[in-house]
PDB file of C-alpha atoms and ligand atoms in Angstrom:
ATOM      1  CA  MET E 131      72.878  93.611  77.381  1.00  0.00           C
ATOM      2  CA  THR E 132      72.563  92.643  81.021  1.00  0.00           C
ATOM      3  CA  ALA E 133      73.492  95.170  83.666  1.00  0.00           C
ATOM      4  CA  ASN E 134      76.295  94.613  86.146  1.00  0.00           C
ATOM      5  CA  LEU E 135      74.973  93.924  89.629  1.00  0.00           C
ATOM      6  CA  ILE E 136      75.965  96.328  92.377  1.00  0.00           C
ATOM      7  CA  ASP E 137      76.620  94.190  95.437  1.00  0.00           C
ATOM      8  CA  GLY E 138      75.513  96.261  98.436  1.00  0.00           C
ATOM      9  CA  LYS E 139      76.553  93.565 100.879  1.00  0.00           C
ATOM     10  CA  ALA E 140      80.124  93.543  99.573  1.00  0.00           C
ATOM     11  CA  VAL E 141      80.473  97.350  99.622  1.00  0.00           C
ATOM     12  CA  ALA E 142      78.913  97.437 103.120  1.00  0.00           C
ATOM     13  CA  ARG E 143      81.490  94.894 104.319  1.00  0.00           C
ATOM     14  CA  GLN E 144      84.293  97.211 103.155  1.00  0.00           C
ATOM     15  CA  ILE E 145      82.808 100.120 105.099  1.00  0.00           C
ATOM     16  CA  GLU E 146      82.330  97.941 108.155  1.00  0.00           C
ATOM     17  CA  ALA E 147      85.978  96.881 108.000  1.00  0.00           C
ATOM     18  CA  ALA E 148      86.991 100.551 107.933  1.00  0.00           C
ATOM     19  CA  VAL E 149      84.731 101.224 110.932  1.00  0.00           C
ATOM     20  CA  VAL E 150      86.356  98.382 112.892  1.00  0.00           C
ATOM     21  CA  ALA E 151      89.815  99.757 112.106  1.00  0.00           C
ATOM     22  CA  GLU E 152      88.770 103.253 113.154  1.00  0.00           C
ATOM     23  CA  ILE E 153      87.400 101.990 116.473  1.00  0.00           C
ATOM     24  CA  GLN E 154      90.682 100.201 117.154  1.00  0.00           C
ATOM     25  CA  ARG E 155      92.530 103.434 116.479  1.00  0.00           C
ATOM     26  CA  LEU E 156      90.175 105.374 118.804  1.00  0.00           C
ATOM     27  CA  GLY E 157      90.771 102.897 121.631  1.00  0.00           C
ATOM     28  CA  TYR E 158      87.202 103.001 122.977  1.00  0.00           C
ATOM     29  CA  ALA E 159      83.803 101.765 121.881  1.00  0.00           C
ATOM     30  CA  PRO E 160      81.539 104.588 120.629  1.00  0.00           C
ATOM     31  CA  GLY E 161      77.980 104.333 121.953  1.00  0.00           C
ATOM     32  CA  LEU E 162      74.915 104.180 119.706  1.00  0.00           C
ATOM     33  CA  THR E 163      71.419 104.249 121.180  1.00  0.00           C
ATOM     34  CA  ALA E 164      68.461 103.390 118.968  1.00  0.00           C
ATOM     35  CA  VAL E 165      65.067 104.430 120.302  1.00  0.00           C
ATOM     36  CA  ARG E 166      61.890 102.704 119.202  1.00  0.00           C
ATOM     37  CA  VAL E 167      58.358 103.662 120.213  1.00  0.00           C
ATOM     38  CA  GLY E 168      55.620 101.099 119.582  1.00  0.00           C
ATOM     39  CA  ASN E 169      55.671  97.833 117.667  1.00  0.00           C
ATOM     40  CA  ASP E 170      55.789  98.613 113.963  1.00  0.00           C
ATOM     41  CA  PRO E 171      57.103  95.262 112.636  1.00  0.00           C
ATOM     42  CA  ALA E 172      59.516  96.825 110.127  1.00  0.00           C
ATOM     43  CA  SER E 173      60.896  99.190 112.786  1.00  0.00           C
ATOM     44  CA  GLU E 174      61.401  96.250 115.150  1.00  0.00           C
ATOM     45  CA  VAL E 175      63.599  94.543 112.574  1.00  0.00           C
ATOM     46  CA  TYR E 176      65.510  97.730 111.649  1.00  0.00           C
ATOM     47  CA  VAL E 177      66.262  98.733 115.244  1.00  0.00           C
ATOM     48  CA  ARG E 178      67.305  95.233 116.237  1.00  0.00           C
ATOM     49  CA  ASN E 179      69.600  94.965 113.203  1.00  0.00           C
ATOM     50  CA  LYS E 180      71.181  98.336 113.931  1.00  0.00           C
ATOM     51  CA  ALA E 181      71.941  97.479 117.561  1.00  0.00           C
ATOM     52  CA  LYS E 182      73.215  94.025 116.562  1.00  0.00           C
ATOM     53  CA  LYS E 183      75.538  95.377 113.873  1.00  0.00           C
ATOM     54  CA  ALA E 184      76.875  97.967 116.315  1.00  0.00           C
ATOM     55  CA  ASP E 185      77.864  95.247 118.782  1.00  0.00           C
ATOM     56  CA  GLU E 186      79.316  93.089 116.022  1.00  0.00           C
ATOM     57  CA  LEU E 187      81.680  95.897 114.937  1.00  0.00           C
ATOM     58  CA  GLY E 188      82.793  96.832 118.465  1.00  0.00           C
ATOM     59  CA  LEU E 189      80.518  99.773 119.173  1.00  0.00           C
ATOM     60  CA  ARG E 190      78.213  99.769 122.171  1.00  0.00           C
ATOM     61  CA  GLY E 191      74.751  99.326 120.683  1.00  0.00           C
ATOM     62  CA  THR E 192      71.737  99.891 122.915  1.00  0.00           C
ATOM     63  CA  GLN E 193      68.026  99.618 122.135  1.00  0.00           C
ATOM     64  CA  ARG E 194      65.558 101.717 124.142  1.00  0.00           C
ATOM     65  CA  ILE E 195      62.078 100.375 123.536  1.00  0.00           C
ATOM     66  CA  PHE E 196      58.908 102.113 124.662  1.00  0.00           C
ATOM     67  CA  PRO E 197      55.208 101.260 124.350  1.00  0.00           C
ATOM     68  CA  ALA E 198      53.200 103.053 121.637  1.00  0.00           C
ATOM     69  CA  GLU E 199      51.419 104.994 124.400  1.00  0.00           C
ATOM     70  CA  LEU E 200      54.609 106.845 125.417  1.00  0.00           C
ATOM     71  CA  SER E 201      53.781 110.567 125.499  1.00  0.00           C
ATOM     72  CA  GLU E 202      55.596 113.152 123.430  1.00  0.00           C
ATOM     73  CA  ALA E 203      56.891 114.720 126.660  1.00  0.00           C
ATOM     74  CA  GLY E 204      58.137 111.294 127.737  1.00  0.00           C
ATOM     75  CA  LEU E 205      60.068 110.817 124.501  1.00  0.00           C
ATOM     76  CA  LEU E 206      61.501 114.349 124.699  1.00  0.00           C
ATOM     77  CA  ALA E 207      62.684 113.577 128.245  1.00  0.00           C
ATOM     78  CA  GLU E 208      64.377 110.406 126.976  1.00  0.00           C
ATOM     79  CA  VAL E 209      66.128 112.378 124.220  1.00  0.00           C
ATOM     80  CA  ALA E 210      67.274 114.977 126.767  1.00  0.00           C
ATOM     81  CA  ALA E 211      68.717 112.205 128.940  1.00  0.00           C
ATOM     82  CA  LEU E 212      70.593 110.715 125.966  1.00  0.00           C
ATOM     83  CA  ASN E 213      71.887 114.173 124.985  1.00  0.00           C
ATOM     84  CA  ALA E 214      73.295 114.562 128.499  1.00  0.00           C
ATOM     85  CA  ASP E 215      74.822 111.070 128.652  1.00  0.00           C
ATOM     86  CA  ASP E 216      78.505 111.345 127.807  1.00  0.00           C
ATOM     87  CA  GLU E 217      78.721 107.652 126.914  1.00  0.00           C
ATOM     88  CA  VAL E 218      76.184 108.125 124.127  1.00  0.00           C
ATOM     89  CA  ASP E 219      77.796 109.311 120.886  1.00  0.00           C
ATOM     90  CA  GLY E 220      74.916 108.602 118.521  1.00  0.00           C
ATOM     91  CA  ILE E 221      71.151 108.868 118.986  1.00  0.00           C
ATOM     92  CA  LEU E 222      68.704 107.410 116.516  1.00  0.00           C
ATOM     93  CA  VAL E 223      64.944 107.684 116.956  1.00  0.00           C
ATOM     94  CA  GLN E 224      63.359 105.211 114.572  1.00  0.00           C
ATOM     95  CA  LEU E 225      60.661 106.654 112.308  1.00  0.00           C
ATOM     96  CA  PRO E 226      57.732 106.574 111.869  1.00  0.00           C
ATOM     97  CA  LEU E 227      56.630 107.595 115.362  1.00  0.00           C
ATOM     98  CA  PRO E 228      53.071 107.105 116.661  1.00  0.00           C
ATOM     99  CA  LYS E 229      50.674 109.784 115.419  1.00  0.00           C
ATOM    100  CA  HIS E 230      50.333 111.588 118.764  1.00  0.00           C
ATOM    101  CA  ILE E 231      54.066 112.404 118.723  1.00  0.00           C
ATOM    102  CA  ASP E 232      55.355 115.253 116.560  1.00  0.00           C
ATOM    103  CA  ALA E 233      58.445 113.759 114.894  1.00  0.00           C
ATOM    104  CA  ARG E 234      59.772 117.232 114.058  1.00  0.00           C
ATOM    105  CA  LYS E 235      59.841 118.246 117.716  1.00  0.00           C
ATOM    106  CA  VAL E 236      61.720 115.067 118.569  1.00  0.00           C
ATOM    107  CA  ILE E 237      64.285 115.471 115.779  1.00  0.00           C
ATOM    108  CA  ASP E 238      64.809 119.122 116.721  1.00  0.00           C
ATOM    109  CA  ALA E 239      65.514 118.038 120.311  1.00  0.00           C
ATOM    110  CA  ILE E 240      68.401 115.705 119.410  1.00  0.00           C
ATOM    111  CA  ASP E 241      71.871 117.168 120.009  1.00  0.00           C
ATOM    112  CA  PRO E 242      73.086 117.817 116.417  1.00  0.00           C
ATOM    113  CA  THR E 243      76.531 116.436 117.297  1.00  0.00           C
ATOM    114  CA  LYS E 244      74.857 113.102 118.184  1.00  0.00           C
ATOM    115  CA  ASP E 245      72.382 113.140 115.279  1.00  0.00           C
ATOM    116  CA  VAL E 246      73.700 110.085 113.434  1.00  0.00           C
ATOM    117  CA  ASP E 247      70.629 110.063 111.158  1.00  0.00           C
ATOM    118  CA  GLY E 248      71.565 113.551 109.912  1.00  0.00           C
ATOM    119  CA  PHE E 249      67.926 114.649 110.232  1.00  0.00           C
ATOM    120  CA  HIS E 250      68.382 117.681 112.528  1.00  0.00           C
ATOM    121  CA  PRO E 251      67.809 121.007 110.709  1.00  0.00           C
ATOM    122  CA  PHE E 252      71.357 122.095 111.639  1.00  0.00           C
ATOM    123  CA  ASN E 253      72.852 119.087 109.832  1.00  0.00           C
ATOM    124  CA  VAL E 254      70.408 119.431 106.927  1.00  0.00           C
ATOM    125  CA  GLY E 255      71.518 123.058 106.553  1.00  0.00           C
ATOM    126  CA  LEU E 256      75.198 122.117 106.519  1.00  0.00           C
ATOM    127  CA  LEU E 257      74.519 119.435 103.897  1.00  0.00           C
ATOM    128  CA  HIS E 258      72.751 121.860 101.568  1.00  0.00           C
ATOM    129  CA  LEU E 259      75.549 124.398 102.016  1.00  0.00           C
ATOM    130  CA  GLY E 260      78.000 121.754 100.819  1.00  0.00           C
ATOM    131  CA  ARG E 261      79.500 121.508 104.309  1.00  0.00           C
ATOM    132  CA  PRO E 262      78.288 118.039 105.184  1.00  0.00           C
ATOM    133  CA  SER E 263      78.708 116.866 108.711  1.00  0.00           C
ATOM    134  CA  LEU E 264      76.500 113.928 109.706  1.00  0.00           C
ATOM    135  CA  VAL E 265      74.852 112.888 106.443  1.00  0.00           C
ATOM    136  CA  PRO E 266      71.623 110.818 106.271  1.00  0.00           C
ATOM    137  CA  CYS E 267      72.668 107.178 106.066  1.00  0.00           C
ATOM    138  CA  THR E 268      70.717 105.932 103.056  1.00  0.00           C
ATOM    139  CA  PRO E 269      71.772 108.672 100.600  1.00  0.00           C
ATOM    140  CA  ALA E 270      75.340 108.514 101.914  1.00  0.00           C
ATOM    141  CA  GLY E 271      75.280 104.772 101.215  1.00  0.00           C
ATOM    142  CA  VAL E 272      73.877 105.323  97.728  1.00  0.00           C
ATOM    143  CA  MET E 273      76.807 107.640  96.919  1.00  0.00           C
ATOM    144  CA  ARG E 274      79.209 104.850  97.920  1.00  0.00           C
ATOM    145  CA  LEU E 275      77.337 102.405  95.692  1.00  0.00           C
ATOM    146  CA  ILE E 276      77.495 104.762  92.703  1.00  0.00           C
ATOM    147  CA  ASP E 277      81.212 105.314  93.340  1.00  0.00           C
ATOM    148  CA  SER E 278      81.736 101.542  93.481  1.00  0.00           C
ATOM    149  CA  THR E 279      80.748 101.335  89.792  1.00  0.00           C
ATOM    150  CA  GLY E 280      83.513 103.701  88.687  1.00  0.00           C
ATOM    151  CA  VAL E 281      80.953 105.744  86.700  1.00  0.00           C
ATOM    152  CA  LYS E 282      81.764 109.443  86.830  1.00  0.00           C
ATOM    153  CA  ILE E 283      79.220 111.535  88.751  1.00  0.00           C
ATOM    154  CA  GLU E 284      80.586 114.924  87.712  1.00  0.00           C
ATOM    155  CA  GLY E 285      78.590 116.240  84.760  1.00  0.00           C
ATOM    156  CA  ALA E 286      76.244 113.245  84.711  1.00  0.00           C
ATOM    157  CA  HIS E 287      72.490 113.769  84.690  1.00  0.00           C
ATOM    158  CA  ALA E 288      71.194 112.266  87.935  1.00  0.00           C
ATOM    159  CA  VAL E 289      67.450 111.748  88.280  1.00  0.00           C
ATOM    160  CA  VAL E 290      66.197 111.308  91.835  1.00  0.00           C
ATOM    161  CA  ILE E 291      62.654 109.952  92.115  1.00  0.00           C
ATOM    162  CA  GLY E 292      61.138 110.959  95.452  1.00  0.00           C
ATOM    163  CA  ARG E 293      61.462 114.095  97.565  1.00  0.00           C
ATOM    164  CA  SER E 294      61.418 112.777 101.126  1.00  0.00           C
ATOM    165  CA  ASP E 295      63.457 114.451 103.857  1.00  0.00           C
ATOM    166  CA  ILE E 296      65.123 111.097 104.599  1.00  0.00           C
ATOM    167  CA  VAL E 297      66.245 110.116 101.093  1.00  0.00           C
ATOM    168  CA  GLY E 298      65.214 112.255  98.089  1.00  0.00           C
ATOM    169  CA  LYS E 299      66.231 115.712  99.270  1.00  0.00           C
ATOM    170  CA  PRO E 300      69.584 114.761 100.853  1.00  0.00           C
ATOM    171  CA  MET E 301      70.303 112.490  97.860  1.00  0.00           C
ATOM    172  CA  ALA E 302      69.886 115.434  95.486  1.00  0.00           C
ATOM    173  CA  ALA E 303      72.139 117.597  97.692  1.00  0.00           C
ATOM    174  CA  LEU E 304      74.915 114.983  97.719  1.00  0.00           C
ATOM    175  CA  LEU E 305      74.759 114.487  93.945  1.00  0.00           C
ATOM    176  CA  LEU E 306      74.802 118.245  93.368  1.00  0.00           C
ATOM    177  CA  GLN E 307      77.824 118.569  95.637  1.00  0.00           C
ATOM    178  CA  ARG E 308      79.594 116.110  93.345  1.00  0.00           C
ATOM    179  CA  SER E 309      78.653 118.275  90.329  1.00  0.00           C
ATOM    180  CA  ALA E 310      75.948 116.112  88.819  1.00  0.00           C
ATOM    181  CA  THR E 311      73.084 117.808  86.997  1.00  0.00           C
ATOM    182  CA  VAL E 312      70.226 116.870  89.282  1.00  0.00           C
ATOM    183  CA  THR E 313      66.520 116.475  88.575  1.00  0.00           C
ATOM    184  CA  ILE E 314      64.116 115.627  91.394  1.00  0.00           C
ATOM    185  CA  CYS E 315      60.891 113.892  90.362  1.00  0.00           C
ATOM    186  CA  HIS E 316      57.834 113.359  92.549  1.00  0.00           C
ATOM    187  CA  SER E 317      54.163 112.444  92.435  1.00  0.00           C
ATOM    188  CA  ARG E 318      53.261 115.581  90.465  1.00  0.00           C
ATOM    189  CA  THR E 319      55.985 115.239  87.848  1.00  0.00           C
ATOM    190  CA  ARG E 320      54.574 115.316  84.334  1.00  0.00           C
ATOM    191  CA  ASP E 321      55.729 112.603  81.926  1.00  0.00           C
ATOM    192  CA  LEU E 322      57.809 110.828  84.551  1.00  0.00           C
ATOM    193  CA  GLY E 323      59.081 108.199  82.115  1.00  0.00           C
ATOM    194  CA  SER E 324      60.710 110.685  79.764  1.00  0.00           C
ATOM    195  CA  VAL E 325      62.368 112.512  82.670  1.00  0.00           C
ATOM    196  CA  ILE E 326      63.744 109.252  84.063  1.00  0.00           C
ATOM    197  CA  HIS E 327      64.988 108.373  80.587  1.00  0.00           C
ATOM    198  CA  GLN E 328      67.351 111.364  80.719  1.00  0.00           C
ATOM    199  CA  GLY E 329      69.141 109.893  83.730  1.00  0.00           C
ATOM    200  CA  ASP E 330      72.690 108.623  83.443  1.00  0.00           C
ATOM    201  CA  ILE E 331      72.132 107.864  87.120  1.00  0.00           C
ATOM    202  CA  VAL E 332      68.670 107.048  88.475  1.00  0.00           C
ATOM    203  CA  VAL E 333      67.898 106.820  92.184  1.00  0.00           C
ATOM    204  CA  ALA E 334      64.386 105.536  92.902  1.00  0.00           C
ATOM    205  CA  ALA E 335      63.078 106.298  96.389  1.00  0.00           C
ATOM    206  CA  VAL E 336      59.312 106.634  96.336  1.00  0.00           C
ATOM    207  CA  GLY E 337      57.956 103.419  97.827  1.00  0.00           C
ATOM    208  CA  ARG E 338      55.849 102.458  94.800  1.00  0.00           C
ATOM    209  CA  PRO E 339      56.484  98.852  93.748  1.00  0.00           C
ATOM    210  CA  LEU E 340      57.856  98.511  90.199  1.00  0.00           C
ATOM    211  CA  LEU E 341      57.118 102.159  89.332  1.00  0.00           C
ATOM    212  CA  VAL E 342      60.246 102.363  87.170  1.00  0.00           C
ATOM    213  CA  THR E 343      59.887 100.122  84.106  1.00  0.00           C
ATOM    214  CA  GLY E 344      62.508  98.887  81.644  1.00  0.00           C
ATOM    215  CA  PRO E 345      61.712 101.294  78.774  1.00  0.00           C
ATOM    216  CA  MET E 346      62.111 104.280  81.133  1.00  0.00           C
ATOM    217  CA  ILE E 347      65.785 103.441  81.671  1.00  0.00           C
ATOM    218  CA  ARG E 348      68.473 105.045  79.523  1.00  0.00           C
ATOM    219  CA  PRO E 349      70.672 102.285  78.075  1.00  0.00           C
ATOM    220  CA  GLY E 350      73.787 101.890  80.233  1.00  0.00           C
ATOM    221  CA  ALA E 351      72.447 103.946  83.163  1.00  0.00           C
ATOM    222  CA  VAL E 352      73.338 103.357  86.811  1.00  0.00           C
ATOM    223  CA  VAL E 353      70.098 102.388  88.580  1.00  0.00           C
ATOM    224  CA  ILE E 354      69.888 102.506  92.367  1.00  0.00           C
ATOM    225  CA  ASP E 355      66.700 101.145  93.919  1.00  0.00           C
ATOM    226  CA  VAL E 356      65.988 102.426  97.428  1.00  0.00           C
ATOM    227  CA  GLY E 357      62.447 100.988  97.418  1.00  0.00           C
ATOM    228  CA  MET E 358      61.493  98.325  99.954  1.00  0.00           C
ATOM    229  CA  ASN E 359      57.923  97.324  99.240  1.00  0.00           C
ATOM    230  CA  ARG E 360      56.414  94.196 100.728  1.00  0.00           C
ATOM    231  CA  VAL E 361      53.789  92.878  98.308  1.00  0.00           C
ATOM    232  CA  GLU E 362      51.374  90.003  98.702  1.00  0.00           C
ATOM    233  CA  VAL E 363      49.679  87.469  96.433  1.00  0.00           C
ATOM    234  CA  ASP E 364      47.386  90.070  94.846  1.00  0.00           C
ATOM    235  CA  PHE E 365      50.549  91.475  93.228  1.00  0.00           C
ATOM    236  CA  ALA E 366      51.499  88.177  91.554  1.00  0.00           C
ATOM    237  CA  ASP E 367      50.261  89.256  88.091  1.00  0.00           C
ATOM    238  CA  ARG E 368      52.759  92.100  88.006  1.00  0.00           C
ATOM    239  CA  LEU E 369      55.582  89.702  88.835  1.00  0.00           C
ATOM    240  CA  ALA E 370      54.692  87.198  86.102  1.00  0.00           C
ATOM    241  CA  HIS E 371      58.045  87.884  84.358  1.00  0.00           C
ATOM    242  CA  ASP E 372      60.097  87.428  87.553  1.00  0.00           C
ATOM    243  CA  PRO E 373      60.276  83.730  88.509  1.00  0.00           C
ATOM    244  CA  ASP E 374      62.586  84.377  91.496  1.00  0.00           C
ATOM    245  CA  LYS E 375      60.155  86.784  93.165  1.00  0.00           C
ATOM    246  CA  LEU E 376      57.193  84.562  92.297  1.00  0.00           C
ATOM    247  CA  ARG E 377      58.863  81.614  93.973  1.00  0.00           C
ATOM    248  CA  THR E 378      59.487  83.613  97.173  1.00  0.00           C
ATOM    249  CA  LEU E 379      55.922  84.936  97.049  1.00  0.00           C
ATOM    250  CA  ALA E 380      54.505  81.409  96.740  1.00  0.00           C
ATOM    251  CA  LYS E 381      56.691  80.199  99.587  1.00  0.00           C
ATOM    252  CA  ASN E 382      56.215  83.062 102.074  1.00  0.00           C
ATOM    253  CA  GLY E 383      52.923  84.679 101.078  1.00  0.00           C
ATOM    254  CA  SER E 384      54.752  87.982 100.531  1.00  0.00           C
ATOM    255  CA  VAL E 385      57.920  89.236  98.869  1.00  0.00           C
ATOM    256  CA  LEU E 386      60.089  92.354  98.992  1.00  0.00           C
ATOM    257  CA  VAL E 387      60.253  94.307  95.725  1.00  0.00           C
ATOM    258  CA  GLY E 388      61.855  97.619  94.871  1.00  0.00           C
ATOM    259  CA  ASP E 389      60.569 100.719  93.093  1.00  0.00           C
ATOM    260  CA  VAL E 390      62.258  99.429  89.932  1.00  0.00           C
ATOM    261  CA  ASP E 391      61.161  96.526  87.765  1.00  0.00           C
ATOM    262  CA  PHE E 392      64.490  94.766  88.296  1.00  0.00           C
ATOM    263  CA  VAL E 393      64.128  92.073  85.631  1.00  0.00           C
ATOM    264  CA  ARG E 394      63.256  94.525  82.852  1.00  0.00           C
ATOM    265  CA  ALA E 395      65.549  97.351  83.978  1.00  0.00           C
ATOM    266  CA  ARG E 396      68.441  94.924  84.137  1.00  0.00           C
ATOM    267  CA  GLU E 397      68.079  94.280  80.397  1.00  0.00           C
ATOM    268  CA  VAL E 398      68.755  97.975  79.697  1.00  0.00           C
ATOM    269  CA  ALA E 399      70.842  99.437  82.529  1.00  0.00           C
ATOM    270  CA  GLY E 400      74.623  99.368  82.827  1.00  0.00           C
ATOM    271  CA  TRP E 401      74.578  98.880  86.601  1.00  0.00           C
ATOM    272  CA  ILE E 402      71.736  98.031  88.958  1.00  0.00           C
ATOM    273  CA  THR E 403      71.140  97.255  92.633  1.00  0.00           C
ATOM    274  CA  PRO E 404      69.010  94.278  93.659  1.00  0.00           C
ATOM    275  CA  VAL E 405      66.297  94.408  96.344  1.00  0.00           C
ATOM    276  CA  PRO E 406      67.106  93.109  98.871  1.00  0.00           C
ATOM    277  CA  GLY E 407      70.915  93.195  99.048  1.00  0.00           C
ATOM    278  CA  GLY E 408      71.541  96.575  97.427  1.00  0.00           C
ATOM    279  CA  VAL E 409      70.919  99.757  99.382  1.00  0.00           C
ATOM    280  CA  GLY E 410      69.672  98.100 102.596  1.00  0.00           C
ATOM    281  CA  PRO E 411      73.010  96.829 103.936  1.00  0.00           C
ATOM    282  CA  MET E 412      74.607 100.192 103.109  1.00  0.00           C
ATOM    283  CA  THR E 413      72.216 102.167 105.314  1.00  0.00           C
ATOM    284  CA  ILE E 414      73.295 100.280 108.426  1.00  0.00           C
ATOM    285  CA  ALA E 415      76.987 100.439 107.494  1.00  0.00           C
ATOM    286  CA  MET E 416      76.788 104.223 107.059  1.00  0.00           C
ATOM    287  CA  LEU E 417      75.025 104.540 110.419  1.00  0.00           C
ATOM    288  CA  MET E 418      78.003 102.803 112.024  1.00  0.00           C
ATOM    289  CA  GLN E 419      80.364 105.124 110.157  1.00  0.00           C
ATOM    290  CA  ASN E 420      78.369 108.178 111.314  1.00  0.00           C
ATOM    291  CA  THR E 421      78.511 106.990 114.927  1.00  0.00           C
ATOM    292  CA  VAL E 422      82.290 106.675 114.798  1.00  0.00           C
ATOM    293  CA  THR E 423      82.523 110.107 113.124  1.00  0.00           C
ATOM    294  CA  ALA E 424      80.296 111.637 115.812  1.00  0.00           C
ATOM    295  CA  ALA E 425      82.363 110.052 118.592  1.00  0.00           C
ATOM    296  CA  GLU E 426      85.616 111.245 117.070  1.00  0.00           C
ATOM    297  CA  ARG E 427      84.400 114.831 116.760  1.00  0.00           C
ATOM    298  CA  ARG E 428      82.682 114.982 120.113  1.00  0.00           C
ATOM    299  CA  ARG E 429      85.470 113.507 122.193  1.00  0.00           C
ATOM    300  CA  ARG E 430      88.551 115.057 120.671  1.00  0.00           C
TER     301      ARG E 430
HETATM  302  N1  LIG J 775      62.806 104.985 109.111  1.00  0.00           N
HETATM  303  C1  LIG J 775      63.074 104.645 107.827  1.00  0.00           C
HETATM  304  N2  LIG J 775      64.351 104.953 107.532  1.00  0.00           N
HETATM  305  C2  LIG J 775      64.883 105.499 108.645  1.00  0.00           C
HETATM  306  C3  LIG J 775      66.176 105.997 108.951  1.00  0.00           C
HETATM  307  O1  LIG J 775      67.095 106.033 108.146  1.00  0.00           O
HETATM  308  N3  LIG J 775      66.345 106.438 110.221  1.00  0.00           N
HETATM  309  C4  LIG J 775      65.352 106.432 111.131  1.00  0.00           C
HETATM  310  N4  LIG J 775      65.609 106.924 112.343  1.00  0.00           N
HETATM  311  N5  LIG J 775      64.147 105.977 110.882  1.00  0.00           N
HETATM  312  C5  LIG J 775      63.922 105.507 109.635  1.00  0.00           C
END
């Protein structure tokens, strides 16, 4: 058996079309400001892509870029200015922040009605009460991907691997809200493989390349891979069974792999997301959706 591929790009395009329609109905362009501090290469790409997608869909996307030396007080002042700016509907401060800045303080300072990442404790609280407002983009996107398969979430055993504030915890809350039986695994979980094997739905979000192997997967399961791990030539041995990744690795000197051993898991799963092209495009699409939602609520 070979799993069906879940096409994140195609599902993201549907969401983006809905966002465009909603903006036309609103009659104005909601504003999204993405803040980046320092020059983390991955963050540079993410922030640029977010601002670009915003403009492409008819929002007003702005990047605010600061040197890594920006003080915590300086960043808090920037957040306060964005909170006060009526043209700004969504604020996103790209993580990670430089070590001298307390990310919690910064997240706490964002106006919860503009918190399009859904990271503010007020929005986290609403999510866990089953009263979601602005929901973290990646887990919200994963729910759309699971729904795109037609597999029923209610009553299913969903295994979430990873307990981060950005993905694992909100993911578990969203699945629970849809009446899945939810297990959260993490670095201390005993006998990880046998826990994963119970999953009708498996969401891997730990940032460990190829942690989830084929035999761990329950036959027919829905497998969603949130991992985005860039590996280099020293990893080639572990990709010996994946000619596509090996080719990219040979060409570019590095290659992006997920937390799931895609080639092996695909032989067992019912549905599976590729990396890249699975969860990634959904995160940005849901950010656009959150910005329109925030604008609608704030300005009505
Ligand atoms: N860093 C990694 N993922 C995210 C995200 O979803 N939002 C922000 N702001 N930073 C991130």
